[in-house]
Amino acid sequence: MTNLRNLVAELDLAGSVHLHGWTSDGPNIYEASGMSISSSQAEAFPLALMESLFHGCPIVAFDVPYGPRELVRQAETGFLVPFADEEAFADRVATILENEALHRDMSEAARRDAGRFAMRHTADLWRDLLNRLFRGEEDKRLAPAPRQSGAAPGSHGSGASGAMHRLYSADTPCQQ
C-alpha cells in the first residue's frame, strides 16, 4: 500500500485518488462508488465484480479468462476491453465518468442484471436442473463425459449418476 500511496503523491493525484485500505463496510463503499474497475490478468469468477453489480456499480475490466465476461454485459452494465489495452481501458473509464446519463443507465442495468446471481434465482436453477436429471432428462448444456474402459455400466453415461458426472465434468458453465 505504501508503494501505491507514493505513486499517487508522485503523480499529484492526492485530490482524486483515495486509498482507503481494507474495510468491513463493503456494501456502503460500493453504494458510494461511481464504478468498479478490474485490471486483473486473470480471474476466477470475481465476486468483487458480482458485488459491484448488486450495488449498481458499472464495471470496467480487462476481458480475461474465466470471469469478467460472465458478469459484465458489454455496454449495458459496463465495458470489457482487450487485455493490456491500457488506452482503451482508460477511455472506457472516462466514458462512464463523463457521461452522467450513461452512468445512470449502466448503474440501473447493473442492479437489474445482478438478479441472475441472487440466491433464490440460483437455487431455483439448481433445483430445476437436478429435477430434470433425476427424471432422466438430458440437459443439452452438459457435455457428454467420456466413457472409461472397464467402468461399470451406468457409472459415467446413463441415468442420474451419469448426468451428475457430466454436470461436474462439463467444460462450459451452465447458463439459463
PDB file of C-alpha atoms in Angstrom:
ATOM      1  CA  MET A   1       0.000   0.000   0.000  1.00  0.00           C
ATOM      2  CA  THR A   2       2.952   2.294   0.670  1.00  0.00           C
ATOM      3  CA  ASN A   3       4.090   1.981  -2.948  1.00  0.00           C
ATOM      4  CA  LEU A   4       0.642   2.983  -4.170  1.00  0.00           C
ATOM      5  CA  ARG A   5       0.490   5.948  -1.825  1.00  0.00           C
ATOM      6  CA  ASN A   6       3.903   7.072  -3.083  1.00  0.00           C
ATOM      7  CA  LEU A   7       2.755   6.742  -6.687  1.00  0.00           C
ATOM      8  CA  VAL A   8      -0.391   8.788  -6.003  1.00  0.00           C
ATOM      9  CA  ALA A   9       1.762  11.523  -4.452  1.00  0.00           C
ATOM     10  CA  GLU A  10       4.336  11.338  -7.258  1.00  0.00           C
ATOM     11  CA  LEU A  11       1.606  11.752  -9.898  1.00  0.00           C
ATOM     12  CA  ASP A  12      -0.035  14.573  -7.899  1.00  0.00           C
ATOM     13  CA  LEU A  13      -3.337  12.681  -7.674  1.00  0.00           C
ATOM     14  CA  ALA A  14      -3.994  13.033  -3.941  1.00  0.00           C
ATOM     15  CA  GLY A  15      -7.112  15.112  -4.632  1.00  0.00           C
ATOM     16  CA  SER A  16      -8.548  12.467  -6.962  1.00  0.00           C
ATOM     17  CA  VAL A  17      -7.294   9.087  -5.751  1.00  0.00           C
ATOM     18  CA  HIS A  18      -8.047   7.857  -2.251  1.00  0.00           C
ATOM     19  CA  LEU A  19      -6.634   4.564  -0.991  1.00  0.00           C
ATOM     20  CA  HIS A  20      -8.741   3.503   1.950  1.00  0.00           C
ATOM     21  CA  GLY A  21      -7.339   0.030   2.529  1.00  0.00           C
ATOM     22  CA  TRP A  22      -9.352  -2.823   3.999  1.00  0.00           C
ATOM     23  CA  THR A  23     -12.895  -2.223   5.156  1.00  0.00           C
ATOM     24  CA  SER A  24     -15.628  -4.250   6.800  1.00  0.00           C
ATOM     25  CA  ASP A  25     -18.250  -1.940   5.267  1.00  0.00           C
ATOM     26  CA  GLY A  26     -18.193  -3.168   1.669  1.00  0.00           C
ATOM     27  CA  PRO A  27     -21.867  -2.535   0.838  1.00  0.00           C
ATOM     28  CA  ASN A  28     -21.686   1.150   1.746  1.00  0.00           C
ATOM     29  CA  ILE A  29     -18.397   1.569  -0.115  1.00  0.00           C
ATOM     30  CA  TYR A  30     -19.951   0.081  -3.267  1.00  0.00           C
ATOM     31  CA  GLU A  31     -23.060   2.251  -2.889  1.00  0.00           C
ATOM     32  CA  ALA A  32     -20.902   5.391  -2.657  1.00  0.00           C
ATOM     33  CA  SER A  33     -18.691   4.397  -5.599  1.00  0.00           C
ATOM     34  CA  GLY A  34     -19.093   5.538  -9.171  1.00  0.00           C
ATOM     35  CA  MET A  35     -17.825   2.324 -10.743  1.00  0.00           C
ATOM     36  CA  SER A  36     -15.649  -0.704 -10.219  1.00  0.00           C
ATOM     37  CA  ILE A  37     -12.550  -1.368 -12.241  1.00  0.00           C
ATOM     38  CA  SER A  38     -10.592  -4.578 -12.547  1.00  0.00           C
ATOM     39  CA  SER A  39      -7.158  -4.606 -14.085  1.00  0.00           C
ATOM     40  CA  SER A  40      -6.510  -8.254 -13.208  1.00  0.00           C
ATOM     41  CA  GLN A  41      -4.636 -10.511 -15.604  1.00  0.00           C
ATOM     42  CA  ALA A  42      -6.874 -13.470 -14.717  1.00  0.00           C
ATOM     43  CA  GLU A  43      -9.936 -14.007 -12.582  1.00  0.00           C
ATOM     44  CA  ALA A  44     -11.948 -16.999 -11.478  1.00  0.00           C
ATOM     45  CA  PHE A  45     -15.469 -15.572 -11.433  1.00  0.00           C
ATOM     46  CA  PRO A  46     -14.631 -12.463  -9.390  1.00  0.00           C
ATOM     47  CA  LEU A  47     -17.046 -11.962  -6.519  1.00  0.00           C
ATOM     48  CA  ALA A  48     -15.989  -8.318  -6.168  1.00  0.00           C
ATOM     49  CA  LEU A  49     -17.412  -7.644  -9.627  1.00  0.00           C
ATOM     50  CA  MET A  50     -20.627  -9.506  -8.792  1.00  0.00           C
ATOM     51  CA  GLU A  51     -20.966  -7.420  -5.631  1.00  0.00           C
ATOM     52  CA  SER A  52     -20.412  -4.316  -7.758  1.00  0.00           C
ATOM     53  CA  LEU A  53     -23.380  -5.232  -9.928  1.00  0.00           C
ATOM     54  CA  PHE A  54     -25.637  -5.787  -6.901  1.00  0.00           C
ATOM     55  CA  HIS A  55     -24.780  -2.283  -5.707  1.00  0.00           C
ATOM     56  CA  GLY A  56     -25.215  -0.607  -9.084  1.00  0.00           C
ATOM     57  CA  CYS A  57     -21.552  -0.023  -9.903  1.00  0.00           C
ATOM     58  CA  PRO A  58     -20.814  -0.197 -13.611  1.00  0.00           C
ATOM     59  CA  ILE A  59     -17.677  -2.220 -14.294  1.00  0.00           C
ATOM     60  CA  VAL A  60     -14.656  -1.640 -16.499  1.00  0.00           C
ATOM     61  CA  ALA A  61     -12.471  -4.737 -16.722  1.00  0.00           C
ATOM     62  CA  PHE A  62      -9.964  -6.418 -18.945  1.00  0.00           C
ATOM     63  CA  ASP A  63     -11.557  -9.263 -20.877  1.00  0.00           C
ATOM     64  CA  VAL A  64      -9.516 -12.015 -19.229  1.00  0.00           C
ATOM     65  CA  PRO A  65     -10.344 -15.711 -18.947  1.00  0.00           C
ATOM     66  CA  TYR A  66     -12.917 -17.168 -16.593  1.00  0.00           C
ATOM     67  CA  GLY A  67     -14.793 -14.327 -15.037  1.00  0.00           C
ATOM     68  CA  PRO A  68     -15.490 -10.823 -16.219  1.00  0.00           C
ATOM     69  CA  ARG A  69     -17.130 -11.957 -19.470  1.00  0.00           C
ATOM     70  CA  GLU A  70     -19.676 -13.996 -17.478  1.00  0.00           C
ATOM     71  CA  LEU A  71     -20.544 -10.985 -15.337  1.00  0.00           C
ATOM     72  CA  VAL A  72     -20.337  -7.859 -17.495  1.00  0.00           C
ATOM     73  CA  ARG A  73     -22.930  -7.229 -20.194  1.00  0.00           C
ATOM     74  CA  GLN A  74     -20.897  -5.244 -22.725  1.00  0.00           C
ATOM     75  CA  ALA A  75     -22.029  -1.592 -22.962  1.00  0.00           C
ATOM     76  CA  GLU A  76     -25.004  -2.345 -20.650  1.00  0.00           C
ATOM     77  CA  THR A  77     -23.558  -2.996 -17.193  1.00  0.00           C
ATOM     78  CA  GLY A  78     -20.014  -1.948 -18.018  1.00  0.00           C
ATOM     79  CA  PHE A  79     -17.226  -2.420 -20.509  1.00  0.00           C
ATOM     80  CA  LEU A  80     -14.765  -5.201 -21.240  1.00  0.00           C
ATOM     81  CA  VAL A  81     -11.592  -4.194 -23.018  1.00  0.00           C
ATOM     82  CA  PRO A  82      -8.888  -6.363 -24.569  1.00  0.00           C
ATOM     83  CA  PHE A  83      -6.258  -7.390 -22.045  1.00  0.00           C
ATOM     84  CA  ALA A  84      -3.368  -4.934 -21.678  1.00  0.00           C
ATOM     85  CA  ASP A  85      -5.005  -2.266 -23.862  1.00  0.00           C
ATOM     86  CA  GLU A  86      -4.483   0.441 -21.266  1.00  0.00           C
ATOM     87  CA  GLU A  87      -5.590   3.220 -23.602  1.00  0.00           C
ATOM     88  CA  ALA A  88      -8.946   1.547 -24.267  1.00  0.00           C
ATOM     89  CA  PHE A  89      -9.298   0.812 -20.549  1.00  0.00           C
ATOM     90  CA  ALA A  90      -8.733   4.465 -19.603  1.00  0.00           C
ATOM     91  CA  ASP A  91     -11.077   5.578 -22.395  1.00  0.00           C
ATOM     92  CA  ARG A  92     -13.906   3.382 -21.053  1.00  0.00           C
ATOM     93  CA  VAL A  93     -13.396   4.654 -17.505  1.00  0.00           C
ATOM     94  CA  ALA A  94     -13.513   8.248 -18.779  1.00  0.00           C
ATOM     95  CA  THR A  95     -16.582   7.480 -20.899  1.00  0.00           C
ATOM     96  CA  ILE A  96     -18.543   6.424 -17.815  1.00  0.00           C
ATOM     97  CA  LEU A  97     -17.246   9.277 -15.659  1.00  0.00           C
ATOM     98  CA  GLU A  98     -18.001  11.937 -18.274  1.00  0.00           C
ATOM     99  CA  ASN A  99     -21.491  10.784 -19.270  1.00  0.00           C
ATOM    100  CA  GLU A 100     -23.963  11.076 -16.409  1.00  0.00           C
ATOM    101  CA  ALA A 101     -26.855   9.527 -18.354  1.00  0.00           C
ATOM    102  CA  LEU A 102     -24.720   6.550 -19.404  1.00  0.00           C
ATOM    103  CA  HIS A 103     -23.542   6.081 -15.825  1.00  0.00           C
ATOM    104  CA  ARG A 104     -27.121   6.176 -14.517  1.00  0.00           C
ATOM    105  CA  ASP A 105     -28.340   3.718 -17.173  1.00  0.00           C
ATOM    106  CA  MET A 106     -25.450   1.315 -16.546  1.00  0.00           C
ATOM    107  CA  SER A 107     -25.962   1.547 -12.800  1.00  0.00           C
ATOM    108  CA  GLU A 108     -29.655   0.697 -13.128  1.00  0.00           C
ATOM    109  CA  ALA A 109     -28.881  -2.124 -15.576  1.00  0.00           C
ATOM    110  CA  ALA A 110     -26.239  -3.496 -13.197  1.00  0.00           C
ATOM    111  CA  ARG A 111     -28.746  -3.709 -10.336  1.00  0.00           C
ATOM    112  CA  ARG A 112     -31.335  -5.397 -12.555  1.00  0.00           C
ATOM    113  CA  ASP A 113     -28.861  -7.813 -14.116  1.00  0.00           C
ATOM    114  CA  ALA A 114     -27.417  -8.841 -10.746  1.00  0.00           C
ATOM    115  CA  GLY A 115     -30.698 -10.615 -10.059  1.00  0.00           C
ATOM    116  CA  ARG A 116     -29.491 -13.535 -12.155  1.00  0.00           C
ATOM    117  CA  PHE A 117     -26.982 -14.240  -9.361  1.00  0.00           C
ATOM    118  CA  ALA A 118     -29.426 -13.831  -6.473  1.00  0.00           C
ATOM    119  CA  MET A 119     -29.577 -16.776  -4.105  1.00  0.00           C
ATOM    120  CA  ARG A 120     -33.251 -17.516  -4.812  1.00  0.00           C
ATOM    121  CA  HIS A 121     -32.744 -17.475  -8.588  1.00  0.00           C
ATOM    122  CA  THR A 122     -29.618 -19.627  -8.415  1.00  0.00           C
ATOM    123  CA  ALA A 123     -31.318 -22.116  -6.077  1.00  0.00           C
ATOM    124  CA  ASP A 124     -34.270 -22.344  -8.495  1.00  0.00           C
ATOM    125  CA  LEU A 125     -31.927 -23.050 -11.410  1.00  0.00           C
ATOM    126  CA  TRP A 126     -30.149 -25.796  -9.470  1.00  0.00           C
ATOM    127  CA  ARG A 127     -33.453 -27.332  -8.334  1.00  0.00           C
ATOM    128  CA  ASP A 128     -34.785 -27.365 -11.908  1.00  0.00           C
ATOM    129  CA  LEU A 129     -31.585 -28.909 -13.249  1.00  0.00           C
ATOM    130  CA  LEU A 130     -31.412 -31.591 -10.571  1.00  0.00           C
ATOM    131  CA  ASN A 131     -35.106 -32.451 -11.011  1.00  0.00           C
ATOM    132  CA  ARG A 132     -34.587 -32.902 -14.769  1.00  0.00           C
ATOM    133  CA  LEU A 133     -31.513 -35.020 -14.208  1.00  0.00           C
ATOM    134  CA  PHE A 134     -33.176 -37.260 -11.646  1.00  0.00           C
ATOM    135  CA  ARG A 135     -36.136 -37.736 -14.004  1.00  0.00           C
ATOM    136  CA  GLY A 136     -33.590 -38.948 -16.543  1.00  0.00           C
ATOM    137  CA  GLU A 137     -33.901 -35.966 -18.846  1.00  0.00           C
ATOM    138  CA  GLU A 138     -30.709 -34.950 -20.603  1.00  0.00           C
ATOM    139  CA  ASP A 139     -29.609 -31.351 -20.462  1.00  0.00           C
ATOM    140  CA  LYS A 140     -28.109 -30.082 -23.730  1.00  0.00           C
ATOM    141  CA  ARG A 141     -25.837 -27.729 -21.799  1.00  0.00           C
ATOM    142  CA  LEU A 142     -23.929 -30.616 -20.269  1.00  0.00           C
ATOM    143  CA  ALA A 143     -21.060 -32.112 -22.230  1.00  0.00           C
ATOM    144  CA  PRO A 144     -21.090 -35.895 -22.502  1.00  0.00           C
ATOM    145  CA  ALA A 145     -18.459 -37.481 -20.308  1.00  0.00           C
ATOM    146  CA  PRO A 146     -16.029 -39.862 -21.996  1.00  0.00           C
ATOM    147  CA  ARG A 147     -16.657 -43.439 -21.013  1.00  0.00           C
ATOM    148  CA  GLN A 148     -13.688 -45.023 -19.339  1.00  0.00           C
ATOM    149  CA  SER A 149     -12.818 -48.559 -20.354  1.00  0.00           C
ATOM    150  CA  GLY A 150     -13.607 -51.071 -17.667  1.00  0.00           C
ATOM    151  CA  ALA A 151     -16.013 -48.715 -15.906  1.00  0.00           C
ATOM    152  CA  ALA A 152     -19.168 -50.220 -14.513  1.00  0.00           C
ATOM    153  CA  PRO A 153     -22.229 -49.781 -16.738  1.00  0.00           C
ATOM    154  CA  GLY A 154     -24.035 -46.563 -15.880  1.00  0.00           C
ATOM    155  CA  SER A 155     -21.115 -45.155 -13.900  1.00  0.00           C
ATOM    156  CA  HIS A 156     -20.371 -42.416 -16.430  1.00  0.00           C
ATOM    157  CA  GLY A 157     -23.004 -42.422 -19.057  1.00  0.00           C
ATOM    158  CA  SER A 158     -26.561 -43.218 -18.126  1.00  0.00           C
ATOM    159  CA  GLY A 159     -29.233 -42.203 -15.662  1.00  0.00           C
ATOM    160  CA  ALA A 160     -28.879 -39.638 -12.939  1.00  0.00           C
ATOM    161  CA  SER A 161     -25.406 -40.745 -11.880  1.00  0.00           C
ATOM    162  CA  GLY A 162     -24.092 -40.330 -15.422  1.00  0.00           C
ATOM    163  CA  ALA A 163     -25.805 -36.971 -15.734  1.00  0.00           C
ATOM    164  CA  MET A 164     -24.321 -35.835 -12.433  1.00  0.00           C
ATOM    165  CA  HIS A 165     -20.860 -36.890 -13.615  1.00  0.00           C
ATOM    166  CA  ARG A 166     -21.371 -34.804 -16.763  1.00  0.00           C
ATOM    167  CA  LEU A 167     -22.547 -31.904 -14.610  1.00  0.00           C
ATOM    168  CA  TYR A 168     -19.226 -31.870 -12.784  1.00  0.00           C
ATOM    169  CA  SER A 169     -17.107 -32.530 -15.856  1.00  0.00           C
ATOM    170  CA  ALA A 170     -18.733 -30.062 -18.244  1.00  0.00           C
ATOM    171  CA  ASP A 171     -16.342 -27.575 -19.865  1.00  0.00           C
ATOM    172  CA  THR A 172     -18.896 -24.794 -20.201  1.00  0.00           C
ATOM    173  CA  PRO A 173     -20.806 -23.057 -17.437  1.00  0.00           C
ATOM    174  CA  CYS A 174     -24.481 -23.790 -17.020  1.00  0.00           C
ATOM    175  CA  GLN A 175     -26.442 -20.836 -18.293  1.00  0.00           C
ATOM    176  CA  GLN A 176     -30.125 -20.125 -18.254  1.00  0.00           C
TER     177      GLN A 176
END
